[in-house]
Short mmCIF file of C-alpha atoms in Angstrom, two decimals:
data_model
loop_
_atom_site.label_atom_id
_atom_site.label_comp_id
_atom_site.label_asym_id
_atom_site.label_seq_id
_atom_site.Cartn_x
_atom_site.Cartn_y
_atom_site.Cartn_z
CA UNK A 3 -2.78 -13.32 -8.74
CA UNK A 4 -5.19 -11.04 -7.49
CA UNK A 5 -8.45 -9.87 -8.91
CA UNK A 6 -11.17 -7.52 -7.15
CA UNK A 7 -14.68 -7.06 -9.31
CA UNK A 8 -16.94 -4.60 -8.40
CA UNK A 9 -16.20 -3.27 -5.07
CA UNK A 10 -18.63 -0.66 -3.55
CA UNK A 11 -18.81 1.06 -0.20
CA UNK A 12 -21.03 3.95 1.05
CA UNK A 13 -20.17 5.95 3.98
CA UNK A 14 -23.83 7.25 5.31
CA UNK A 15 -25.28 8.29 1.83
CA UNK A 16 -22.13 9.00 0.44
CA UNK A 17 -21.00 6.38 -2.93
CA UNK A 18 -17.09 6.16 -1.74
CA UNK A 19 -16.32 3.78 -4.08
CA UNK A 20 -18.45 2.69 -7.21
CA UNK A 21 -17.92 -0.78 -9.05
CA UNK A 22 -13.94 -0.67 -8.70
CA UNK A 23 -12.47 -3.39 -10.52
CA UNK A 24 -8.72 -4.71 -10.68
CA UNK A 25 -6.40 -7.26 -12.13
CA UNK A 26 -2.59 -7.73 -10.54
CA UNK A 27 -0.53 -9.95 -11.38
CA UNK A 28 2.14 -11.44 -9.13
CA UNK A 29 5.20 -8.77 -9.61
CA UNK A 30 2.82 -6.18 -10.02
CA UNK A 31 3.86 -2.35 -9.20
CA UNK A 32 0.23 -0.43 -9.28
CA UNK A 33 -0.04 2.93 -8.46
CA UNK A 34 -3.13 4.70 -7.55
CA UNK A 35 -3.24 8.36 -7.89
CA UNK A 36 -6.22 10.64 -7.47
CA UNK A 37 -7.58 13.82 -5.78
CA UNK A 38 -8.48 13.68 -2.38
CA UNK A 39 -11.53 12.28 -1.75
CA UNK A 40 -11.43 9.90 -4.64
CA UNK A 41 -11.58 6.53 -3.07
CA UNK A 42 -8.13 5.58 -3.62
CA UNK A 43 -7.51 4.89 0.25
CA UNK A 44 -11.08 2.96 0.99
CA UNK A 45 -10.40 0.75 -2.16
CA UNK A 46 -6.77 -0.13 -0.48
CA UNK A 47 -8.34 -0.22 2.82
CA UNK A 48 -11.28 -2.61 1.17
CA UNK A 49 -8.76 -5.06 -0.05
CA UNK A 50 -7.52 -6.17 3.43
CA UNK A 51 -10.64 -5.65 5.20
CA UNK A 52 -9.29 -2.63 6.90
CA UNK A 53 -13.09 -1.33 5.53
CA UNK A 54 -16.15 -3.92 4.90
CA UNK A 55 -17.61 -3.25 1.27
CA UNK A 56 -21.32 -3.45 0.78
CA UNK A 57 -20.21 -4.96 -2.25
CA UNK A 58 -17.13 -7.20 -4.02
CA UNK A 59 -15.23 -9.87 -4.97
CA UNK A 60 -12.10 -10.87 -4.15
CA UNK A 61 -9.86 -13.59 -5.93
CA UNK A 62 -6.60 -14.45 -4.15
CA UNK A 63 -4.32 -17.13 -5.32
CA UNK A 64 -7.23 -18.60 -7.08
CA UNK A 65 -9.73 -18.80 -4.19
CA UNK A 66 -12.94 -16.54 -4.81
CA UNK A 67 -14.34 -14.44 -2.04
CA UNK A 68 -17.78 -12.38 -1.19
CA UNK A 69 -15.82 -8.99 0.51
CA UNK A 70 -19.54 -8.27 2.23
CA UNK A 71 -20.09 -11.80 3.24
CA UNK A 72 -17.15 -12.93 4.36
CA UNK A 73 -16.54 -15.62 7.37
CA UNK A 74 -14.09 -14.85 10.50
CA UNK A 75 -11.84 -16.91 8.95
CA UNK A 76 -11.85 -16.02 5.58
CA UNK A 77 -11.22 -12.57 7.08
CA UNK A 78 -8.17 -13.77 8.92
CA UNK A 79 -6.66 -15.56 6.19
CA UNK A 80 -7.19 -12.60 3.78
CA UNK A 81 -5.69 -10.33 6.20
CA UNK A 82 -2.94 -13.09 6.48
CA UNK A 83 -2.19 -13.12 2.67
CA UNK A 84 -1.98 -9.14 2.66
CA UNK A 85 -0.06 -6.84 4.32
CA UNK A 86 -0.58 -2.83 4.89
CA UNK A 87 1.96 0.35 5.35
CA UNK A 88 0.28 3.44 6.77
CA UNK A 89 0.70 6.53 6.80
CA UNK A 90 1.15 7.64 9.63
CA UNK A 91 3.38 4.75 10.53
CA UNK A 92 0.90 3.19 13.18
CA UNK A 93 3.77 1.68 15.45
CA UNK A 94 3.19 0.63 18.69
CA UNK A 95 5.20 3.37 20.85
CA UNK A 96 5.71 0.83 23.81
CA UNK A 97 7.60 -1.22 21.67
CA UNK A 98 11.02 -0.94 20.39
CA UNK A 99 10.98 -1.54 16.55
CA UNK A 100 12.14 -5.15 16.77
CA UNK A 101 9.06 -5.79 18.82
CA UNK A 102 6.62 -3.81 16.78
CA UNK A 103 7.71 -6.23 14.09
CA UNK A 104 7.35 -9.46 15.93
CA UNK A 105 3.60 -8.80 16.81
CA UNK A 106 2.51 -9.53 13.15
CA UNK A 107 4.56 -12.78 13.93
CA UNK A 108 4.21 -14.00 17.14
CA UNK A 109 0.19 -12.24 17.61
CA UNK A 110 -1.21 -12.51 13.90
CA UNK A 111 1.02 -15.50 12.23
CA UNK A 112 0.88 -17.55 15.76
CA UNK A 113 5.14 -17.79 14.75
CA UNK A 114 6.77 -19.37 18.15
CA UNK A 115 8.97 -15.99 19.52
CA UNK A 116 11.85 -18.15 19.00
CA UNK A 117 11.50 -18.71 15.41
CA UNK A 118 10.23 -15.10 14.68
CA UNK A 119 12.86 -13.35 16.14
CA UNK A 120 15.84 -13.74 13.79
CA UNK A 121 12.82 -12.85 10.86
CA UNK A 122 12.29 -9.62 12.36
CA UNK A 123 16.09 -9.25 12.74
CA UNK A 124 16.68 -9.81 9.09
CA UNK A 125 13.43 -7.53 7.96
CA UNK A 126 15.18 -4.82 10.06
CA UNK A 127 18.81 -5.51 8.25
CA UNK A 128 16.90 -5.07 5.06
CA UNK A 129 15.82 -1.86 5.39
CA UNK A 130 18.69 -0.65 6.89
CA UNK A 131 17.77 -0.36 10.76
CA UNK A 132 19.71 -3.76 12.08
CA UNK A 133 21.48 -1.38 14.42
CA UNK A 134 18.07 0.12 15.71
CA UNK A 135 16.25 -2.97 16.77
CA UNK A 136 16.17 -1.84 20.55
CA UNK A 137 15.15 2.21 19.81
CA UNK A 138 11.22 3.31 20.40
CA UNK A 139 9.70 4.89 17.78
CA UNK A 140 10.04 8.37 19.65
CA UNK A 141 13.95 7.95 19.21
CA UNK A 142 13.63 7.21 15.46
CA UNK A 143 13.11 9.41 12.90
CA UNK A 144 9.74 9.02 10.87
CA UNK A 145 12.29 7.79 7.52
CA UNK A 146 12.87 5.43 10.07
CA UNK A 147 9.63 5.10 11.42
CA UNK A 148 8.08 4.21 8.26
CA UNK A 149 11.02 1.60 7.56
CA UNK A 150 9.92 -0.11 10.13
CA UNK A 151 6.77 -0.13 9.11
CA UNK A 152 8.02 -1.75 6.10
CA UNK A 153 9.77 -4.13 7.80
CA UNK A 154 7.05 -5.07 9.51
CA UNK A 155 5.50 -6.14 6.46
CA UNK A 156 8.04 -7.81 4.21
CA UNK A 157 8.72 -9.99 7.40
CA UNK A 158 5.33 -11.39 6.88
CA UNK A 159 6.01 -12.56 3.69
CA UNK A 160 2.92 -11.40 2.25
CA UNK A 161 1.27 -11.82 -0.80
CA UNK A 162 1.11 -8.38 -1.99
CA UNK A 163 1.47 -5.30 0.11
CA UNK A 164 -0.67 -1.93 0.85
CA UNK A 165 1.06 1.23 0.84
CA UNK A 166 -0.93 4.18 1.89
CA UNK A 167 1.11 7.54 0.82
CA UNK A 168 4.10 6.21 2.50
CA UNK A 169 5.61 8.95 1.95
CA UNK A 170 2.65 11.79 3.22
CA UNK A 171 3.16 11.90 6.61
CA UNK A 172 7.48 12.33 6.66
CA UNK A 173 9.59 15.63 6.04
CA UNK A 174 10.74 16.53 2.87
CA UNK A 175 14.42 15.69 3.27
CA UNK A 176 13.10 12.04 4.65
CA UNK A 177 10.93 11.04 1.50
CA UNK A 178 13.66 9.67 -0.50
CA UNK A 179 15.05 7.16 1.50
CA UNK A 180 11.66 5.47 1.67
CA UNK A 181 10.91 5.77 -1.69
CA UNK A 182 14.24 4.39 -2.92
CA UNK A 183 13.64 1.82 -0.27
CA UNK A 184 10.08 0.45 -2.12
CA UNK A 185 11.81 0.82 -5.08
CA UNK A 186 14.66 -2.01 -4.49
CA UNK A 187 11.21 -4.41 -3.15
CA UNK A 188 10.27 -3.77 -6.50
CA UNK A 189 13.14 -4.83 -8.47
CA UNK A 190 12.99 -8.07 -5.79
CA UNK A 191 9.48 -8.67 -7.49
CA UNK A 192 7.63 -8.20 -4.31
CA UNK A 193 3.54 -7.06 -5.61
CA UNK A 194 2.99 -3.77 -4.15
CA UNK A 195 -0.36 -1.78 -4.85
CA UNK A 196 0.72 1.79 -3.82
CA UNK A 197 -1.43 5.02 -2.95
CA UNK A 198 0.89 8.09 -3.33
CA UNK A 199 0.72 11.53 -4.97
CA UNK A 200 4.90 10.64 -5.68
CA UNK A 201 4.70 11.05 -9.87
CA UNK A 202 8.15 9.98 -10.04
CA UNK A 203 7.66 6.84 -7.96
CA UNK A 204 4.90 6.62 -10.56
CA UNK A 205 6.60 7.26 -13.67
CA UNK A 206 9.78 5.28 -13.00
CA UNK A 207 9.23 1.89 -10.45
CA UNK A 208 5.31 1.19 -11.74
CA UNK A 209 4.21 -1.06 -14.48
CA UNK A 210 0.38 0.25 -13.87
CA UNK A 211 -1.13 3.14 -12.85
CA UNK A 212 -4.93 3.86 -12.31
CA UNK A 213 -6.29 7.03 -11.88
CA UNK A 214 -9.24 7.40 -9.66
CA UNK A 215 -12.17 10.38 -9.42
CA UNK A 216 -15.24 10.08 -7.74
CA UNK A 217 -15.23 6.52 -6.98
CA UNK A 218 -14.10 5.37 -10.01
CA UNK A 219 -11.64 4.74 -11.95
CA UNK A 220 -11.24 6.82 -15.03
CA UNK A 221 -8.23 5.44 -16.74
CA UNK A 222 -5.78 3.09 -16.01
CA UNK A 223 -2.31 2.17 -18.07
CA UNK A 224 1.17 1.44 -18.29
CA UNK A 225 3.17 4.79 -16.91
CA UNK A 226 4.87 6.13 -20.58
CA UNK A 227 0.79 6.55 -22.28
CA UNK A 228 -0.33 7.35 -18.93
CA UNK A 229 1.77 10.42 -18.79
CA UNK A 230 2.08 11.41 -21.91
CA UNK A 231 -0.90 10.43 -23.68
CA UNK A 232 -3.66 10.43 -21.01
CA UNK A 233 -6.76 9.79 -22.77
CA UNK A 234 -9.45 10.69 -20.76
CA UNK A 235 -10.07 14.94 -20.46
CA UNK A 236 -10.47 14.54 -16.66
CA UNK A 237 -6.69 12.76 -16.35
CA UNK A 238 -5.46 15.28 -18.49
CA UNK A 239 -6.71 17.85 -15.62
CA UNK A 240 -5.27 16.30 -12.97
CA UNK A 241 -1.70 15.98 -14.30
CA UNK A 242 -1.88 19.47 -15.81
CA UNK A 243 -2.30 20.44 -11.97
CA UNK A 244 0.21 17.96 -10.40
CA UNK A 245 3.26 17.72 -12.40
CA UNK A 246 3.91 21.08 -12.55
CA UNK A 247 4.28 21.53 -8.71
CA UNK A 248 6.11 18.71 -8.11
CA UNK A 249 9.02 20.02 -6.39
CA UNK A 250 10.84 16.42 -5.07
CA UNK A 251 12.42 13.87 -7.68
CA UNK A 252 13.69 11.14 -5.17
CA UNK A 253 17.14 9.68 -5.98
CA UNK A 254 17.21 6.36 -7.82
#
């Protein structure tokens, strides 16, 4: 469903990401995990257009794109296919959460307000905040916060979505409920390319996980090898370092 060959981007001299290359497939859970400053976030941010690549192609329900060439609207209609979750939640705080959901319909999708409105509703009732359609996002909690972020994307009906440690910005007590939340879009079949440093998200709700250093990605494969047979000597660093200060195992 999707495919992205050779994607580089420099920031000043800097090689942020060099010749990344992915295949997902519709249903697709792929989780990237990597040390900070790997590229893991300006590949995710590359796919959308949230960053311009100097290089890369793009192939999205069959239609092939030039990322550093592209036209205003092949921008738009990428962005349109593709929807992001950020960290840091990125809600408009003059909004209550049913509105922060409708400008992706109304603004971006051109959806008539009449039309949109029982969408957002229903995106809210799915991740459990029906009853908090009319709170700001100072009167939510960032669980919440980040649901509606969510929300805000699975009422777009996208073709895959973006998550951007999800999870990075909340409290500790606050990380489950998210987490169990992307995990029941994944058993829907919803294609979710995922940037975390969760290794039981990982482990248990991925089909594919890459591991990224330096720009690249160093090895990539289904979550049992990954884990327990890494191949590559620099993977087998990393996870010696993670897994054995991972302190939260969210509830399934």
């Amino acid at each position: 469903m999707i495919a992205l060959d050779g994607i580089e981007k420099k920031f000043s001299e800097k090689q942020v990401l060099d010749g990344v290359s992915l295949r997902v497939e519709k249903g697709d859970v792929v989780v990237i995990l990597g040390p900070s400053g790997s590229g893991k976030t300006t590949f995710l941010r590359c796919i959308n257009q949230l960053e311009k690549p100097d290089q890369g192609r793009l192939t999205l329900d069959e239609v092939h794109y030039d990322l550093a060439n592209l036209s205003a609207k092949d921008r738009l209609t990428i962005r349109q296919k593709t929807a992001f979750v950020f960290q840091n939640y990125s809600l408009f705080a003059n909004k209550t959460a049913l509105e922060n959901i409708l400008e992706g319909l109304v603004v971006a999708r051109k959806i008539p307000k009449a039309k949109a409105i029982p969408i957002a509703e229903a995106a809210l009732e799915r991740v459990g905040l029906a009853e908090h359609a009319a709170k700001y996002p100072h009167q939510l909690s960032g669980g919440q916060q980040q649901r509606v972020g969510i929300a805000r994307a699975i009422a777009v009906k996208p073709e895959v979505i973006l998550f951007d440690e999800p999870t990075s910005a909340l409290d500790p007590e606050l990380i489950g409920e998210v987490l169990s939340l992307m995990k029941s879009l994944a058993q829907e079949g919803i294609t979710m390319i995922v940037v975390t440093h969760e290794m039981g998200f990982a482990r248990d709700v991925a089909n594919h996980v890459i591991f990224m250093d330096g720009g690249k990605i160093v090895e990539e494969g289904h979550p049992k090898d990954f884990f327990t047979q890494p191949k590559e000597e620099r993977t087998r660093q990393f996870l010696a370092r993670i897994l054995p200060e991972l302190s939260l195992e969210y509830v399934l």
